[in-house]
C-alpha positions in Angstrom: 373.5 -30.9 -6.6 374.2 -34.6 -6.4 377.0 -36.5 -7.9 376.0 -38.2 -11.1 379.2 -39.0 -13.0 382.5 -40.6 -12.4 385.1 -39.5 -14.9 387.5 -42.2 -16.1 391.2 -41.4 -16.4 391.1 -41.0 -20.2 388.3 -38.4 -20.0 390.4 -36.5 -17.4 393.4 -36.7 -19.7 391.4 -35.5 -22.8 390.0 -32.6 -20.7 393.5 -31.6 -19.5 394.8 -31.7 -23.1 391.8 -29.6 -24.3 391.0 -32.2 -26.9 387.3 -31.3 -27.3 385.4 -28.1 -26.7 382.3 -30.2 -26.1 384.1 -32.3 -23.4 385.4 -29.1 -21.8 382.0 -27.6 -21.6 380.4 -30.8 -20.1 383.2 -31.2 -17.5 383.1 -27.5 -16.6 379.3 -27.6 -16.3 379.7 -30.7 -14.1 382.2 -28.9 -11.9 379.9 -25.9 -11.5 376.9 -28.1 -10.7 378.9 -30.5 -8.6 377.8 -33.5 -10.5 381.2 -34.9 -11.5 384.0 -36.6 -9.5 386.8 -39.0 -10.0 387.9 -42.1 -8.2 391.0 -42.0 -6.1 392.2 -44.6 -8.6 392.0 -42.0 -11.4 393.8 -39.5 -9.2 396.6 -42.1 -8.7 396.8 -42.7 -12.5 397.0 -38.9 -13.1 399.7 -38.5 -10.4 401.6 -41.4 -12.0 401.5 -39.8 -15.4 402.6 -36.5 -13.8 405.7 -38.0 -12.3 407.1 -38.8 -15.8 406.8 -35.2 -16.9 409.7 -32.7 -16.9 409.7 -30.3 -14.0 408.9 -27.4 -16.3 406.1 -29.1 -18.1 403.0 -26.9 -17.9 400.8 -30.0 -17.6 402.1 -30.5 -14.1 400.3 -27.4 -12.8 397.2 -28.2 -14.9 396.9 -31.5 -13.2 397.4 -29.9 -9.8 394.8 -27.3 -10.5 392.3 -29.9 -11.9 392.7 -32.1 -8.9 392.0 -29.2 -6.6 388.7 -28.5 -8.3 387.5 -32.0 -8.7 386.3 -34.2 -5.8 387.9 -37.6 -5.6 385.9 -40.4 -4.1 387.6 -42.7 -1.6 387.8 -46.5 -2.2 385.2 -48.0 0.1 384.4 -51.5 1.3 381.4 -51.3 -1.0 383.6 -50.7 -4.0 385.9 -53.5 -2.9 383.0 -55.9 -2.6 381.8 -54.9 -6.0 385.3 -55.4 -7.4 385.5 -59.0 -6.0 382.1 -59.9 -7.5 382.9 -58.2 -10.9 386.3 -59.8 -11.1 384.7 -63.2 -10.6 382.1 -62.6 -13.3 384.9 -61.8 -15.8 386.9 -64.8 -14.7 383.9 -67.1 -15.1 382.9 -65.6 -18.5 386.5 -65.6 -19.9 386.3 -61.9 -20.5 389.4 -60.5 -18.7 389.5 -56.8 -17.9 392.4 -54.6 -16.7 392.8 -54.3 -13.0 392.3 -50.6 -12.7 389.4 -50.6 -15.2 387.8 -53.3 -13.1 388.3 -51.2 -10.0 387.0 -48.0 -11.6 383.9 -49.9 -12.9 383.3 -51.4 -9.4 383.7 -47.9 -7.9 381.1 -46.4 -10.3 378.7 -49.3 -9.5 379.2 -49.0 -5.8 378.5 -45.3 -5.9 375.6 -45.6 -8.3 377.3 -43.2 -10.8 377.5 -43.2 -14.6 381.0 -43.8 -15.8 382.2 -41.3 -18.3 384.9 -42.8 -20.5 386.1 -42.8 -24.1 387.1 -46.5 -23.7 383.6 -47.8 -23.8 384.8 -51.2 -25.2 386.8 -51.8 -22.0 383.6 -51.6 -20.0 380.9 -53.1 -22.3 380.8 -56.4 -20.4 380.2 -54.9 -17.0 376.7 -55.8 -15.9 374.6 -52.9 -14.8 377.2 -50.2 -15.5 375.9 -47.0 -17.1 378.3 -45.4 -19.6 378.6 -42.1 -21.4 381.3 -41.1 -23.8 381.6 -37.3 -23.7 384.2 -37.3 -26.5 381.8 -39.0 -29.0 378.4 -37.6 -27.9 376.8 -34.2 -27.8 375.2 -33.2 -24.5 372.0 -35.0 -23.5 372.6 -37.7 -26.1 373.1 -41.4 -25.7 373.5 -43.1 -22.4 374.0 -46.9 -22.3 373.5 -49.5 -19.7 375.8 -52.4 -20.7 376.6 -55.9 -19.6 374.1 -58.6 -19.3 371.2 -56.2 -20.1 370.1 -54.8 -23.4 371.6 -51.5 -24.4 369.1 -48.7 -24.2 369.3 -45.2 -25.7 368.0 -42.0 -24.2 366.6 -39.6 -26.8 368.1 -36.1 -27.0 366.2 -33.5 -25.2 
């Protein structure tokens, strides 16, 4: 199969905490079908979180195992170029966005992937970015394209 989704750090964290059976099912399906990946930036954020855990914290091995299963996409010059343009749009519009969120959004745009996040408000002003919130939506539900375009909804199948 082809990659379709880039998982944001918060989605990976919710998955690792087993916060939602629906999320678990969708991520597991994506892993089996090879349609999900993370940015190396998400990998870095997960590793950063892991360093603050006690040596015997069971989440350390969960993170290690998760990262072995999930492909991580390298930061490319296309992602860097998208980041520069996106950062300028936000500067010009007076709509600041966190650095890593901007980089992850640019990475999803550069790869042509839908960003799966529970922080949709962080990404609402990114032109052309497709978003899905697997914590809030049942499978095959709403997908949004946000930014300077009208939000569209895909009907459940």
